Coordinates of N, CA and C in Angstrom, one line a residue:
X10 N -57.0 227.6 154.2 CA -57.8 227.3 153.1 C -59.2 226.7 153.5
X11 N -59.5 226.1 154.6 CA -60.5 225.4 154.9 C -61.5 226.2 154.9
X12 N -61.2 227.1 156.1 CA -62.4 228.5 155.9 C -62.7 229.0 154.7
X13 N -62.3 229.2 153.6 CA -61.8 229.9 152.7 C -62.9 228.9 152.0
X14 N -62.5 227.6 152.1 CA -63.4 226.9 151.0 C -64.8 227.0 151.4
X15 N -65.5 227.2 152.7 CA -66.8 227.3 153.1 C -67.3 228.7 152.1
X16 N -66.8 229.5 151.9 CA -67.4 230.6 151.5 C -67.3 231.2 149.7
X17 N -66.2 230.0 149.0 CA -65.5 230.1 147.8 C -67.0 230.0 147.1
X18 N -68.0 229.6 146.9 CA -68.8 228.9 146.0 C -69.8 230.6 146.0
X19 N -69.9 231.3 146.9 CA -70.6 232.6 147.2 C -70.0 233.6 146.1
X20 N -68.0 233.1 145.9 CA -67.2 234.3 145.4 C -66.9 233.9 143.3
X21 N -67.9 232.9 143.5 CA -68.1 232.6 141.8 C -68.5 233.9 140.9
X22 N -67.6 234.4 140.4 CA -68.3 235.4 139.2 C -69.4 234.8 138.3
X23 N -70.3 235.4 138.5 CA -71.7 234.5 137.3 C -71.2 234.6 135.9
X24 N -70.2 235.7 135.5 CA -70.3 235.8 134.3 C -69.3 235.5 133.6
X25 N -67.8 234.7 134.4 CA -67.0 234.0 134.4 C -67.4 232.6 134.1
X26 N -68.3 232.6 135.4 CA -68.5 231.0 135.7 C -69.8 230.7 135.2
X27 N -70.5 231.0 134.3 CA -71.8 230.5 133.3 C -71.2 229.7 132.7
X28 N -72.0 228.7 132.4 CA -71.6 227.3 131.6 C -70.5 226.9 131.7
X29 N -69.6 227.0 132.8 CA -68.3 226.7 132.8 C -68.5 225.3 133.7
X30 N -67.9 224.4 133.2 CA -68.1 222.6 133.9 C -66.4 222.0 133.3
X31 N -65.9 221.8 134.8 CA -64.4 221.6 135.3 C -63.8 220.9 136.2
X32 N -63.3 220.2 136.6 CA -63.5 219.8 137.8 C -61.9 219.7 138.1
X33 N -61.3 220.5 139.0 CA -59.7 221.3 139.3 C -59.7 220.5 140.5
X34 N -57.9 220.4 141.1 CA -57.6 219.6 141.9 C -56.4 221.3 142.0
X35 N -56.7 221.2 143.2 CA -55.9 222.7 143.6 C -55.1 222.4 145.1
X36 N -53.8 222.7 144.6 CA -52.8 221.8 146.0 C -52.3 223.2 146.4
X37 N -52.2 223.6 147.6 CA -50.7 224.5 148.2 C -50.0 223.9 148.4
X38 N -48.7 223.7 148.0 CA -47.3 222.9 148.0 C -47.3 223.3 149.8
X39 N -47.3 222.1 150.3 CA -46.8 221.7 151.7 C -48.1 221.4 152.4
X40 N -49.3 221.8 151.6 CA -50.5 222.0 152.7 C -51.4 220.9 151.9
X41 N -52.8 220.7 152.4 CA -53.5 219.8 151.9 C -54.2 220.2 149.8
X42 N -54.6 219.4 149.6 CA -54.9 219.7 147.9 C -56.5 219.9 148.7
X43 N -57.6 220.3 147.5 CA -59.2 220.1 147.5 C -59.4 220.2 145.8
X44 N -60.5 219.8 145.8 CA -61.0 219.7 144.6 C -62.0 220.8 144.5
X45 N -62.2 221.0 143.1 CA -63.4 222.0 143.1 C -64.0 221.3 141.6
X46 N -65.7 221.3 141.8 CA -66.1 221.7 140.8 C -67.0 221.9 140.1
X47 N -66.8 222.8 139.1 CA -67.8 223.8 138.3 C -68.5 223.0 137.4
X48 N -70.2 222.5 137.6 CA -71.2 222.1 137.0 C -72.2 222.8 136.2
X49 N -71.4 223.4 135.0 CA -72.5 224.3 134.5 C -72.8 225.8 135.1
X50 N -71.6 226.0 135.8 CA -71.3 227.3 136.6 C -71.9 227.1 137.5
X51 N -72.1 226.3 138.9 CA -72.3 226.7 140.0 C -71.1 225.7 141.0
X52 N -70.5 225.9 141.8 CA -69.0 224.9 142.3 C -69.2 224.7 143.5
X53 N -68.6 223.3 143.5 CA -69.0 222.7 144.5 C -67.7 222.4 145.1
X54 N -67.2 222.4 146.4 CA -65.8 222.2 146.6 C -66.0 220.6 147.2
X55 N -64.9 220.3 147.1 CA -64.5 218.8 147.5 C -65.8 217.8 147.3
X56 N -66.2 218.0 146.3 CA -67.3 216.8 145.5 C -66.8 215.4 146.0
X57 N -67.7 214.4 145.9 CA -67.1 213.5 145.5 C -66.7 213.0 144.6
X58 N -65.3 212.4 144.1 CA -64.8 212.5 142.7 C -65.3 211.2 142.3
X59 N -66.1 211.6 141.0 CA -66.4 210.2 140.1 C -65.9 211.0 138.6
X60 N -65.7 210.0 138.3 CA -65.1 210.7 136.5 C -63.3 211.3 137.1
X61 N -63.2 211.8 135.8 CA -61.2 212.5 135.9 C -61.4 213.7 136.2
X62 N -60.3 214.4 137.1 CA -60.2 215.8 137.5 C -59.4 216.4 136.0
X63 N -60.0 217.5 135.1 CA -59.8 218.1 134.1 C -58.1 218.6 134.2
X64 N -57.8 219.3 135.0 CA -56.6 219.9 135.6 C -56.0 219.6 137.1
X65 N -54.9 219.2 137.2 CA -54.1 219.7 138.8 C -53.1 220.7 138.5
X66 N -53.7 221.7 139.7 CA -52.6 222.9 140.1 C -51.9 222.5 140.9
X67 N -50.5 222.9 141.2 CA -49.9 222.9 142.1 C -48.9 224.3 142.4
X68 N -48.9 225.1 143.8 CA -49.0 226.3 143.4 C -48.3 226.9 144.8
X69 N -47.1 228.0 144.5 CA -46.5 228.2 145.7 C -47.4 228.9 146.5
X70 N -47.4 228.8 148.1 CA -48.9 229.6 148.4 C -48.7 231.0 148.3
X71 N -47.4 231.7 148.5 CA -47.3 233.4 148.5 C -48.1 233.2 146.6
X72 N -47.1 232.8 146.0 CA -47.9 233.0 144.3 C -49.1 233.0 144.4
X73 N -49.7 231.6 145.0 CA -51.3 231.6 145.0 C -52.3 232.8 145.5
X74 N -51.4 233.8 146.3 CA -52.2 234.7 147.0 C -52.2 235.6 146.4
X75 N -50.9 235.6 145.6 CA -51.0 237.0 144.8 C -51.7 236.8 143.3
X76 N -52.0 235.7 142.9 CA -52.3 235.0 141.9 C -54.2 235.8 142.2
X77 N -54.6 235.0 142.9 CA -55.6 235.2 143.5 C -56.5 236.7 143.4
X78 N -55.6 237.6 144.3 CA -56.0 238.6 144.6 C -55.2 239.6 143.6
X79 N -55.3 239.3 142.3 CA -54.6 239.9 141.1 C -53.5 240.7 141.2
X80 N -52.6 240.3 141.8 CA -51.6 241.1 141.7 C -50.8 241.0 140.7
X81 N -50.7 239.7 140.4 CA -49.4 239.4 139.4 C -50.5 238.5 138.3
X82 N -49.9 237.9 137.2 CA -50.7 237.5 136.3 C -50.0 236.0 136.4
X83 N -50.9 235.0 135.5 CA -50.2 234.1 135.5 C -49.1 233.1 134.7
X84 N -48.7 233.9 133.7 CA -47.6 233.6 133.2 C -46.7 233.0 133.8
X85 N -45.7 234.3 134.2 CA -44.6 234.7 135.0 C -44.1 233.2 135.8
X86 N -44.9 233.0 136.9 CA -45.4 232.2 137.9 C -45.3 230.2 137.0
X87 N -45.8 230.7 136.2 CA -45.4 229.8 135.3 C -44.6 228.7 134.9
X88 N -43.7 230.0 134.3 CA -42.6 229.6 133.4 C -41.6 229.3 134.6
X89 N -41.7 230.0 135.6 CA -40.6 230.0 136.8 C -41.0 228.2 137.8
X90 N -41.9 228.1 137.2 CA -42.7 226.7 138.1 C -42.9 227.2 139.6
X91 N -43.8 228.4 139.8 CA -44.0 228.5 141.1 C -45.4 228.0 141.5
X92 N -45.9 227.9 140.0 CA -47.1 226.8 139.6 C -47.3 226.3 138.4
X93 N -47.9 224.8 138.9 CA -47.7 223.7 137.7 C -48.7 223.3 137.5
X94 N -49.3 223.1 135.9 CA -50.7 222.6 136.0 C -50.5 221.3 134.5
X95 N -50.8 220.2 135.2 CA -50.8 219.1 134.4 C -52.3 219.0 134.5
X96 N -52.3 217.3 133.5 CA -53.7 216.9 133.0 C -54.5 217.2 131.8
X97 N -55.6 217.0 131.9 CA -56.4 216.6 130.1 C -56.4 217.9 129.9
X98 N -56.9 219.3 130.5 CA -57.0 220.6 130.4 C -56.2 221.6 130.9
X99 N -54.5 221.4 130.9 CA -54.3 222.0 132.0 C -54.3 223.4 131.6
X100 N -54.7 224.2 130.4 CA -54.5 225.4 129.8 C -56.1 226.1 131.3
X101 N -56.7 225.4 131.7 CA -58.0 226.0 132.3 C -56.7 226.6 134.0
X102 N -56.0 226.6 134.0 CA -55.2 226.7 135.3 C -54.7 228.1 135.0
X103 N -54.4 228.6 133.3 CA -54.5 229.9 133.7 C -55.6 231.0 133.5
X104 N -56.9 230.5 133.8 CA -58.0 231.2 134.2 C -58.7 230.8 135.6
X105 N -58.2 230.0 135.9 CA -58.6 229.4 137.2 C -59.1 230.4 138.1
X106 N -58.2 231.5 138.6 CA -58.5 232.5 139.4 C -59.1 233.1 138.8
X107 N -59.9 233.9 137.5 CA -60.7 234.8 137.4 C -62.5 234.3 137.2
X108 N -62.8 232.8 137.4 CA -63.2 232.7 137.9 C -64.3 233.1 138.8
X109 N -63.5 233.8 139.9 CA -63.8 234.3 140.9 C -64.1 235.9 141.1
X110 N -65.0 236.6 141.5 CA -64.9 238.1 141.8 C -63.5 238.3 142.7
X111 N -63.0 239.6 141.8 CA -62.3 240.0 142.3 C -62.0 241.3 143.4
X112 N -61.4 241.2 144.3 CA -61.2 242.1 145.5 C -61.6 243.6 145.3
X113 N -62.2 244.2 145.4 CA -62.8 245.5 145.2 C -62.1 246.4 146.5
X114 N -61.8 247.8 145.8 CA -61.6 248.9 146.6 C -62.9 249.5 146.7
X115 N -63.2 250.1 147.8 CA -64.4 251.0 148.3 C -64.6 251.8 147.4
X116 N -66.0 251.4 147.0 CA -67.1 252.7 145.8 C -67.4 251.7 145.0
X117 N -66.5 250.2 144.6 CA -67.1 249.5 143.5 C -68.1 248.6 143.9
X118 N -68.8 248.3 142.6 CA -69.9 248.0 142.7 C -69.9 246.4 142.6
X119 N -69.0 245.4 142.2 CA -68.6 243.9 142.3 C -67.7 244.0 143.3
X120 N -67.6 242.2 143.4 CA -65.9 241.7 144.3 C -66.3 242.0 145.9
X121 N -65.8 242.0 146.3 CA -65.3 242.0 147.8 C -64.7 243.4 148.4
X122 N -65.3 243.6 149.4 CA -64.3 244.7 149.4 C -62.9 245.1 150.4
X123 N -62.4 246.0 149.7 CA -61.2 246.5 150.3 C -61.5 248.0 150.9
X124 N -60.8 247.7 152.2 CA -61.0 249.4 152.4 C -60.0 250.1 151.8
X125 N -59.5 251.2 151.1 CA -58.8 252.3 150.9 C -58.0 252.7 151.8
X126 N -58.2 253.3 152.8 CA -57.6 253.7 153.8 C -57.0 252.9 154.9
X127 N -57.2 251.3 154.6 CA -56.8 250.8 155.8 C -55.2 250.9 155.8
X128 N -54.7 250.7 157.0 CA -52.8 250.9 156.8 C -52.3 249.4 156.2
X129 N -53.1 248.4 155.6 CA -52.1 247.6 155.0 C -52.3 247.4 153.7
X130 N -53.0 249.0 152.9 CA -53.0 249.3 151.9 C -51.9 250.5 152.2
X131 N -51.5 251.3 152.4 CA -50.8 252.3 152.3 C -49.2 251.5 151.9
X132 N -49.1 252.8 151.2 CA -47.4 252.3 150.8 C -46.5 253.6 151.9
X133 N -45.1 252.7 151.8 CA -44.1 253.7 152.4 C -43.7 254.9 152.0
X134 N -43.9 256.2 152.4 CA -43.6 257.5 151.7 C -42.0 257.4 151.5

């Protein structure tokens, strides 16, 4: 996550994150928590905290990755407690990840990209 956090504030969707002001406490169960937060849509990770953190997640990390990288939605994940979100706002935990641009296959024009053809997109015939 550390690397991850150097480069998160680049992967802000503008049109998610316009006027959006939040300030999330985001744990991987076993690993360290960081803060993030969104001032009017631009985020700043690990601020220093003055005022209350709106929401804490707490979040299995395989969930978190598939959470993330949209595989699964956030319901599910949920109701199962593979993630928990207390505090004053905790309903903002299930938009948390969209947030962010999401992972693009080759030809699109947002997100990040994915290649198509790499072999750890291929499925087993």
């Amino acid at each position: 996550m550390d690397g991850l956090n150097q480069i998160m504030p680049g992967w802000v969707d503008p049109d998610s994150g316009e006027r959006h002001t939040a300030t999330y406490e985001y744990r991987l169960r076993g690993h360290t928590g960081y803060i993030y937060r969104f001032l009017d849509g631009p985020l700043t990770v690990d601020p220093e905290v003055s005022g209350r953190i709106d929401v804490h997640i707490s979040a299995e990390p395989v969930t978190a990755l598939l959470l993330n990288y949209g595989r699964i939605g956030p319901w599910r994940p949920t109701v199962t407690g593979q993630v928990l979100a207390w505090g004053r706002k905790p309903w903002l935990a299930t938009t948390f990840y969209r947030r962010f641009l999401p992972a693009r296959r080759s030809g699109s024009r947002t997100g990040h990209r994915i290649q198509e053809d790499s072999p750890h997109n291929r499925g087993s015939a």
